[in-house]
């Protein structure tokens, strides 16, 4: 599903590479935590998968796309196979829950009848049935993140990238979100989650890829956040 | 492509920056009005030229001596002047106009100005040979060939008057074109600004669109259409303005002008100038929009 072969990413403005000689292989349906302190390269890692950035060196494959060589006009196709969730939810404040989720389908040209059918389905999946007509500001943080997850998942992507999805949420709500991500993972969707949250990583016992100064320093099949506690 | 989606995006975009949109529409409209007037003057130059050249005459005025003594132009040097003019290949017809006839023409031309009529008498106006040319451009050659001939006091070249008139029309045309160009530049900058603001206020939307894999068309078409719609509204305003100017202009003023300059009618404005203005507005606004998006909005 994801394969990085000796990927190095050097930003023009920096002398130290953001990622250096990183090789990671993620199979279909895996659940992977990407951990590491700020500036360790987590964000760059995710940006490369989305082709927001191009590797300086090395090879990068995401669901059969040779990302480094992908021509610009085909980038949207790649992104349609990836769902994204962020710490700050990034919902459109002037649209309802339904419209926020529908937006992701509208802008890739899905017909209205499909949208009317699949949006309620995905809202039910994330536990927001009955809240389709609410505005984002009327929802709790956890609910807003569920909307964001619904939007990321509504097009049934092969893979879900989550960048600190629980960063703004309290521990209980975070657990709920993790359960939701697990449920999505069980549908066969690969989930890749960048996080700082030790307790979540420790409790899930999933694969952990740890980055530090742009290098992979650990890749455990069933890991915890760190050794020192 | 879902049209309803794009249209709702365009209309919210236009309403969001309403002051900027209005400024841009008005600047575009005024710029196009000036451009339209310029185009009308271009046409007016042609019409006026055709009109005058059709009845263009070169008047060869004769000396007092001939005017008084040779009333029928049968003696020398009048007869040979007339004959030479008639033999000139550029000349169509030559008519002798004696003092009495000349006075009649004069009376007709100044029938509204009694003081002029009082001052003039048949004896004061010289007899002339009225020369009609096959091709008006050759009037200068006639003037050159006959100015020094014996018996000629003065040659009046009607072509010169037309040339002067056309020259002043050309100045008017250039002024309107330069003016419209300057305003057009202002309109361009406003369009570019409008799109940048629009892109900034919609950065979250555009960000999400890119992430979920919307194509370039989907992310950028609303901006382009926004600029084009605003441009088109400006053009429609300009066209309405031009047409109402033509229709509402005091008829007396129009008639007075009509004696001197021939302006194109509303038909020409509606079916020749209007499409040009509309196309110019759409083309320019979409072009500026495209370039702005290329330069300022990352995809």
Short mmCIF file of C-alpha atoms in Angstrom, two decimals, chain A residues 47 50 52 72 76 79-80 82 84 86 90 92 95 103-104 106-110 112 115 151, chain B residues 1-2 5 8-9 16 202 204-206 208-216 218 294 298-299:
data_model
loop_
_atom_site.label_atom_id
_atom_site.label_comp_id
_atom_site.label_asym_id
_atom_site.label_seq_id
_atom_site.Cartn_x
_atom_site.Cartn_y
_atom_site.Cartn_z
CA UNK A 47 3.07 15.35 3.02
CA UNK A 50 -0.07 13.12 -0.38
CA UNK A 52 2.33 17.85 -1.30
CA UNK A 72 0.81 16.90 -11.75
CA UNK A 76 -5.88 14.35 -7.84
CA UNK A 79 -5.42 11.94 -3.49
CA UNK A 80 -8.82 10.43 -4.15
CA UNK A 82 -6.35 8.85 0.46
CA UNK A 84 -7.06 12.95 5.56
CA UNK A 86 -6.17 16.76 11.05
CA UNK A 90 -10.66 21.79 9.09
CA UNK A 92 -16.15 24.53 6.65
CA UNK A 95 -21.75 24.49 5.91
CA UNK A 103 -18.44 18.75 -0.23
CA UNK A 104 -15.72 16.10 -0.53
CA UNK A 106 -19.17 17.31 -4.91
CA UNK A 107 -15.71 18.61 -5.72
CA UNK A 108 -14.66 15.36 -7.32
CA UNK A 109 -17.78 15.41 -9.46
CA UNK A 110 -19.89 12.70 -7.83
CA UNK A 112 -26.16 14.18 -6.51
CA UNK A 115 -24.19 11.92 -2.47
CA UNK A 151 -15.54 13.48 5.19
CA UNK B 1 -18.46 18.76 -13.48
CA UNK B 2 -21.44 19.69 -11.38
CA UNK B 5 -21.80 23.43 -7.33
CA UNK B 8 -23.16 28.46 -6.05
CA UNK B 9 -19.42 28.92 -5.42
CA UNK B 16 -18.33 37.99 -0.34
CA UNK B 202 -11.56 30.50 0.50
CA UNK B 204 -9.75 26.33 3.74
CA UNK B 205 -12.16 25.23 1.04
CA UNK B 206 -9.46 25.14 -1.59
CA UNK B 208 -9.85 20.61 1.37
CA UNK B 209 -10.62 20.41 -2.33
CA UNK B 210 -6.98 19.70 -3.09
CA UNK B 211 -6.76 17.08 -0.34
CA UNK B 212 -9.78 15.12 -1.45
CA UNK B 213 -8.46 15.07 -4.99
CA UNK B 214 -10.45 17.74 -6.80
CA UNK B 215 -8.96 18.52 -10.16
CA UNK B 216 -7.46 21.85 -11.04
CA UNK B 218 -12.78 22.24 -9.93
CA UNK B 294 -1.00 30.55 -11.73
CA UNK B 298 -0.73 26.89 -5.39
CA UNK B 299 -2.38 23.74 -6.59
#
